[in-house]
């Protein structure tokens, strides 16, 4: 799906896709939108910063920017 609003659920979906080794399914341009959604207190949240959305946003940023993190946490049989 196209990248919609930067919500807790959308950030959770992007983090989980990376966790499952399917980060290529995260829409192009999602990372800049997540970065732009950072609140002035340094966290992420829909109305106020929450630990949940902040953790997921950081997880997404790490997965999108660091090399060597493309190994799936779940190994599929060939």
mmCIF file of N, CA and C in Angstrom, residues 3-78:
data_model
loop_
_atom_site.group_PDB
_atom_site.id
_atom_site.type_symbol
_atom_site.label_atom_id
_atom_site.label_comp_id
_atom_site.label_asym_id
_atom_site.label_seq_id
_atom_site.Cartn_x
_atom_site.Cartn_y
_atom_site.Cartn_z
ATOM 1 N N UNK A 3 2.325 4.746 1.182
ATOM 2 C CA UNK A 3 2.583 5.265 2.523
ATOM 3 C C UNK A 3 1.534 6.315 2.841
ATOM 4 N N UNK A 4 0.744 6.050 3.857
ATOM 5 C CA UNK A 4 -0.280 6.993 4.282
ATOM 6 C C UNK A 4 0.271 7.881 5.383
ATOM 7 N N UNK A 5 -0.600 8.231 6.295
ATOM 8 C CA UNK A 5 -0.185 9.060 7.419
ATOM 9 C C UNK A 5 0.792 8.296 8.306
ATOM 10 N N UNK A 6 1.634 9.037 8.984
ATOM 11 C CA UNK A 6 2.581 8.435 9.918
ATOM 12 C C UNK A 6 1.851 8.259 11.249
ATOM 13 N N UNK A 7 1.228 7.108 11.403
ATOM 14 C CA UNK A 7 0.499 6.767 12.616
ATOM 15 C C UNK A 7 1.242 5.658 13.352
ATOM 16 N N UNK A 8 0.814 5.400 14.572
ATOM 17 C CA UNK A 8 1.411 4.319 15.346
ATOM 18 C C UNK A 8 1.303 3.001 14.578
ATOM 19 N N UNK A 9 0.137 2.727 14.033
ATOM 20 C CA UNK A 9 -0.068 1.476 13.309
ATOM 21 C C UNK A 9 0.822 1.393 12.066
ATOM 22 N N UNK A 10 0.937 2.477 11.322
ATOM 23 C CA UNK A 10 1.760 2.469 10.107
ATOM 24 C C UNK A 10 3.235 2.269 10.439
ATOM 25 N N UNK A 11 3.709 2.910 11.506
ATOM 26 C CA UNK A 11 5.107 2.746 11.904
ATOM 27 C C UNK A 11 5.334 1.326 12.419
ATOM 28 N N UNK A 12 4.338 0.781 13.120
ATOM 29 C CA UNK A 12 4.446 -0.606 13.572
ATOM 30 C C UNK A 12 4.528 -1.553 12.378
ATOM 31 N N UNK A 13 3.735 -1.307 11.352
ATOM 32 C CA UNK A 13 3.765 -2.154 10.163
ATOM 33 C C UNK A 13 5.134 -2.103 9.488
ATOM 34 N N UNK A 14 5.725 -0.913 9.389
ATOM 35 C CA UNK A 14 7.033 -0.822 8.746
ATOM 36 C C UNK A 14 8.106 -1.538 9.570
ATOM 37 N N UNK A 15 8.051 -1.409 10.888
ATOM 38 C CA UNK A 15 9.018 -2.098 11.742
ATOM 39 C C UNK A 15 8.872 -3.611 11.624
ATOM 40 N N UNK A 16 7.645 -4.100 11.615
ATOM 41 C CA UNK A 16 7.409 -5.537 11.521
ATOM 42 C C UNK A 16 7.832 -6.073 10.158
ATOM 43 N N UNK A 17 7.575 -5.332 9.096
ATOM 44 C CA UNK A 17 8.031 -5.771 7.772
ATOM 45 C C UNK A 17 9.546 -5.946 7.763
ATOM 46 N N UNK A 18 10.269 -4.997 8.355
ATOM 47 C CA UNK A 18 11.729 -5.132 8.442
ATOM 48 C C UNK A 18 12.099 -6.339 9.298
ATOM 49 N N UNK A 19 11.411 -6.515 10.406
ATOM 50 C CA UNK A 19 11.677 -7.640 11.315
ATOM 51 C C UNK A 19 11.518 -8.973 10.598
ATOM 52 N N UNK A 20 10.544 -9.055 9.717
ATOM 53 C CA UNK A 20 10.284 -10.292 8.996
ATOM 54 C C UNK A 20 11.162 -10.462 7.760
ATOM 55 N N UNK A 21 12.049 -9.493 7.521
ATOM 56 C CA UNK A 21 12.920 -9.576 6.354
ATOM 57 C C UNK A 21 12.250 -9.123 5.079
ATOM 58 N N UNK A 22 11.172 -8.376 5.196
ATOM 59 C CA UNK A 22 10.431 -7.892 4.029
ATOM 60 C C UNK A 22 10.453 -6.368 3.960
ATOM 61 N N UNK A 23 11.570 -5.777 4.347
ATOM 62 C CA UNK A 23 11.688 -4.326 4.328
ATOM 63 C C UNK A 23 11.518 -3.719 2.953
ATOM 64 N N UNK A 24 11.737 -4.534 1.912
ATOM 65 C CA UNK A 24 11.544 -4.022 0.557
ATOM 66 C C UNK A 24 10.069 -3.729 0.265
ATOM 67 N N UNK A 25 9.182 -4.171 1.126
ATOM 68 C CA UNK A 25 7.753 -3.902 0.946
ATOM 69 C C UNK A 25 7.313 -2.591 1.598
ATOM 70 N N UNK A 26 8.227 -1.957 2.327
ATOM 71 C CA UNK A 26 7.929 -0.642 2.896
ATOM 72 C C UNK A 26 7.996 0.364 1.745
ATOM 73 N N UNK A 27 6.970 1.191 1.588
ATOM 74 C CA UNK A 27 6.936 2.117 0.454
ATOM 75 C C UNK A 27 8.142 3.056 0.409
ATOM 76 N N UNK A 28 8.602 3.332 -0.789
ATOM 77 C CA UNK A 28 9.685 4.304 -0.983
ATOM 78 C C UNK A 28 9.223 5.650 -0.428
ATOM 79 N N UNK A 29 10.119 6.352 0.190
ATOM 80 C CA UNK A 29 9.789 7.661 0.745
ATOM 81 C C UNK A 29 9.206 7.609 2.147
ATOM 82 N N UNK A 30 9.084 6.410 2.711
ATOM 83 C CA UNK A 30 8.519 6.293 4.054
ATOM 84 C C UNK A 30 9.468 6.845 5.114
ATOM 85 N N UNK A 31 10.753 6.554 4.993
ATOM 86 C CA UNK A 31 11.716 7.004 6.001
ATOM 87 C C UNK A 31 11.709 8.526 6.186
ATOM 88 N N UNK A 32 11.768 9.333 5.125
ATOM 89 C CA UNK A 32 11.721 10.784 5.341
ATOM 90 C C UNK A 32 10.438 11.247 6.033
ATOM 91 N N UNK A 33 9.348 10.550 5.776
ATOM 92 C CA UNK A 33 8.080 10.918 6.422
ATOM 93 C C UNK A 33 8.122 10.589 7.911
ATOM 94 N N UNK A 34 8.737 9.454 8.249
ATOM 95 C CA UNK A 34 8.875 9.092 9.667
ATOM 96 C C UNK A 34 9.770 10.112 10.366
ATOM 97 N N UNK A 35 10.876 10.452 9.736
ATOM 98 C CA UNK A 35 11.785 11.440 10.335
ATOM 99 C C UNK A 35 11.094 12.788 10.524
ATOM 100 N N UNK A 36 10.294 13.200 9.566
ATOM 101 C CA UNK A 36 9.593 14.485 9.648
ATOM 102 C C UNK A 36 8.517 14.483 10.736
ATOM 103 N N UNK A 37 8.052 13.306 11.128
ATOM 104 C CA UNK A 37 7.005 13.214 12.144
ATOM 105 C C UNK A 37 7.549 13.259 13.567
ATOM 106 N N UNK A 38 8.865 13.347 13.704
ATOM 107 C CA UNK A 38 9.440 13.412 15.054
ATOM 108 C C UNK A 38 8.966 14.672 15.753
ATOM 109 N N UNK A 39 8.573 14.534 16.997
ATOM 110 C CA UNK A 39 8.056 15.652 17.780
ATOM 111 C C UNK A 39 9.210 16.461 18.382
ATOM 112 N N UNK A 40 8.904 17.640 18.850
ATOM 113 C CA UNK A 40 9.938 18.528 19.378
ATOM 114 C C UNK A 40 10.625 17.974 20.622
ATOM 115 N N UNK A 41 9.986 17.039 21.320
ATOM 116 C CA UNK A 41 10.622 16.449 22.501
ATOM 117 C C UNK A 41 11.533 15.279 22.141
ATOM 118 N N UNK A 42 11.646 14.975 20.835
ATOM 119 C CA UNK A 42 12.535 13.916 20.368
ATOM 120 C C UNK A 42 11.842 12.588 20.133
ATOM 121 N N UNK A 43 10.603 12.459 20.552
ATOM 122 C CA UNK A 43 9.879 11.207 20.394
ATOM 123 C C UNK A 43 8.918 11.248 19.226
ATOM 124 N N UNK A 44 8.125 10.192 19.122
ATOM 125 C CA UNK A 44 7.084 10.088 18.093
ATOM 126 C C UNK A 44 5.776 9.755 18.772
ATOM 127 N N UNK A 45 4.697 10.246 18.217
ATOM 128 C CA UNK A 45 3.358 9.954 18.716
ATOM 129 C C UNK A 45 2.353 10.706 17.883
ATOM 130 N N UNK A 46 1.124 10.259 17.938
ATOM 131 C CA UNK A 46 0.097 10.893 17.125
ATOM 132 C C UNK A 46 -0.350 12.231 17.708
ATOM 133 N N UNK A 47 -0.494 12.319 19.025
ATOM 134 C CA UNK A 47 -0.842 13.587 19.674
ATOM 135 C C UNK A 47 0.260 14.039 20.627
ATOM 136 N N UNK A 48 0.795 13.088 21.360
ATOM 137 C CA UNK A 48 1.946 13.312 22.229
ATOM 138 C C UNK A 48 2.886 12.137 22.009
ATOM 139 N N UNK A 49 4.137 12.305 22.352
ATOM 140 C CA UNK A 49 5.091 11.205 22.190
ATOM 141 C C UNK A 49 4.727 10.050 23.101
ATOM 142 N N UNK A 50 4.859 8.845 22.558
ATOM 143 C CA UNK A 50 4.618 7.634 23.342
ATOM 144 C C UNK A 50 5.836 6.734 23.206
ATOM 145 N N UNK A 51 6.066 5.895 24.206
ATOM 146 C CA UNK A 51 7.201 4.979 24.136
ATOM 147 C C UNK A 51 7.018 3.996 22.993
ATOM 148 N N UNK A 52 5.789 3.579 22.739
ATOM 149 C CA UNK A 52 5.522 2.569 21.715
ATOM 150 C C UNK A 52 5.875 3.082 20.325
ATOM 151 N N UNK A 53 5.324 4.217 19.960
ATOM 152 C CA UNK A 53 5.588 4.738 18.613
ATOM 153 C C UNK A 53 7.041 5.174 18.469
ATOM 154 N N UNK A 54 7.635 5.697 19.536
ATOM 155 C CA UNK A 54 9.040 6.106 19.488
ATOM 156 C C UNK A 54 9.935 4.896 19.240
ATOM 157 N N UNK A 55 9.713 3.815 19.955
ATOM 158 C CA UNK A 55 10.503 2.603 19.761
ATOM 159 C C UNK A 55 10.364 2.084 18.332
ATOM 160 N N UNK A 56 9.143 2.043 17.826
ATOM 161 C CA UNK A 56 8.914 1.538 16.470
ATOM 162 C C UNK A 56 9.526 2.447 15.410
ATOM 163 N N UNK A 57 9.462 3.748 15.628
ATOM 164 C CA UNK A 57 10.076 4.689 14.681
ATOM 165 C C UNK A 57 11.592 4.498 14.669
ATOM 166 N N UNK A 58 12.189 4.359 15.841
ATOM 167 C CA UNK A 58 13.638 4.143 15.910
ATOM 168 C C UNK A 58 14.024 2.817 15.276
ATOM 169 N N UNK A 59 13.227 1.801 15.468
ATOM 170 C CA UNK A 59 13.464 0.495 14.865
ATOM 171 C C UNK A 59 13.424 0.621 13.336
ATOM 172 N N UNK A 60 12.441 1.323 12.832
ATOM 173 C CA UNK A 60 12.321 1.538 11.388
ATOM 174 C C UNK A 60 13.519 2.321 10.855
ATOM 175 N N UNK A 61 13.899 3.376 11.540
ATOM 176 C CA UNK A 61 15.038 4.198 11.107
ATOM 177 C C UNK A 61 16.308 3.352 11.081
ATOM 178 N N UNK A 62 16.543 2.583 12.122
ATOM 179 C CA UNK A 62 17.720 1.714 12.179
ATOM 180 C C UNK A 62 17.716 0.715 11.031
ATOM 181 N N UNK A 63 16.581 0.074 10.812
ATOM 182 C CA UNK A 63 16.493 -0.937 9.750
ATOM 183 C C UNK A 63 16.695 -0.326 8.371
ATOM 184 N N UNK A 64 16.259 0.921 8.189
ATOM 185 C CA UNK A 64 16.363 1.568 6.884
ATOM 186 C C UNK A 64 17.747 2.171 6.627
ATOM 187 N N UNK A 65 18.507 2.430 7.686
ATOM 188 C CA UNK A 65 19.762 3.149 7.503
ATOM 189 C C UNK A 65 21.019 2.335 7.762
ATOM 190 N N UNK A 66 20.926 1.254 8.501
ATOM 191 C CA UNK A 66 22.098 0.458 8.827
ATOM 192 C C UNK A 66 22.253 -0.708 7.861
ATOM 193 N N UNK A 67 23.476 -1.036 7.528
ATOM 194 C CA UNK A 67 23.730 -2.186 6.670
ATOM 195 C C UNK A 67 23.873 -3.432 7.528
ATOM 196 N N UNK A 68 23.640 -4.569 6.930
ATOM 197 C CA UNK A 68 23.786 -5.826 7.635
ATOM 198 C C UNK A 68 22.592 -6.219 8.470
ATOM 199 N N UNK A 69 21.499 -5.450 8.375
ATOM 200 C CA UNK A 69 20.318 -5.770 9.154
ATOM 201 C C UNK A 69 19.224 -6.391 8.293
ATOM 202 N N UNK A 70 19.593 -6.897 7.138
ATOM 203 C CA UNK A 70 18.589 -7.417 6.217
ATOM 204 C C UNK A 70 18.316 -8.904 6.423
ATOM 205 N N UNK A 71 18.903 -9.495 7.436
ATOM 206 C CA UNK A 71 18.644 -10.907 7.703
ATOM 207 C C UNK A 71 17.295 -11.045 8.394
ATOM 208 N N UNK A 72 16.478 -11.928 7.861
ATOM 209 C CA UNK A 72 15.171 -12.153 8.441
ATOM 210 C C UNK A 72 15.298 -12.797 9.820
ATOM 211 N N UNK A 73 14.424 -12.412 10.736
ATOM 212 C CA UNK A 73 14.404 -13.036 12.045
ATOM 213 C C UNK A 73 13.769 -14.426 11.954
ATOM 214 N N UNK A 74 13.020 -14.675 10.908
ATOM 215 C CA UNK A 74 12.395 -15.966 10.688
ATOM 216 C C UNK A 74 12.982 -16.552 9.427
ATOM 217 N N UNK A 75 13.664 -17.671 9.537
ATOM 218 C CA UNK A 75 14.272 -18.313 8.367
ATOM 219 C C UNK A 75 13.255 -19.202 7.683
ATOM 220 N N UNK A 76 13.020 -18.952 6.416
ATOM 221 C CA UNK A 76 12.096 -19.743 5.637
ATOM 222 C C UNK A 76 12.846 -20.871 4.950
ATOM 223 N N UNK A 77 12.234 -22.026 4.888
ATOM 224 C CA UNK A 77 12.837 -23.146 4.150
ATOM 225 C C UNK A 77 12.835 -22.833 2.673
ATOM 226 N N UNK A 78 13.941 -23.194 1.968
ATOM 227 C CA UNK A 78 13.989 -22.904 0.524
ATOM 228 C C UNK A 78 12.981 -23.707 -0.266
#
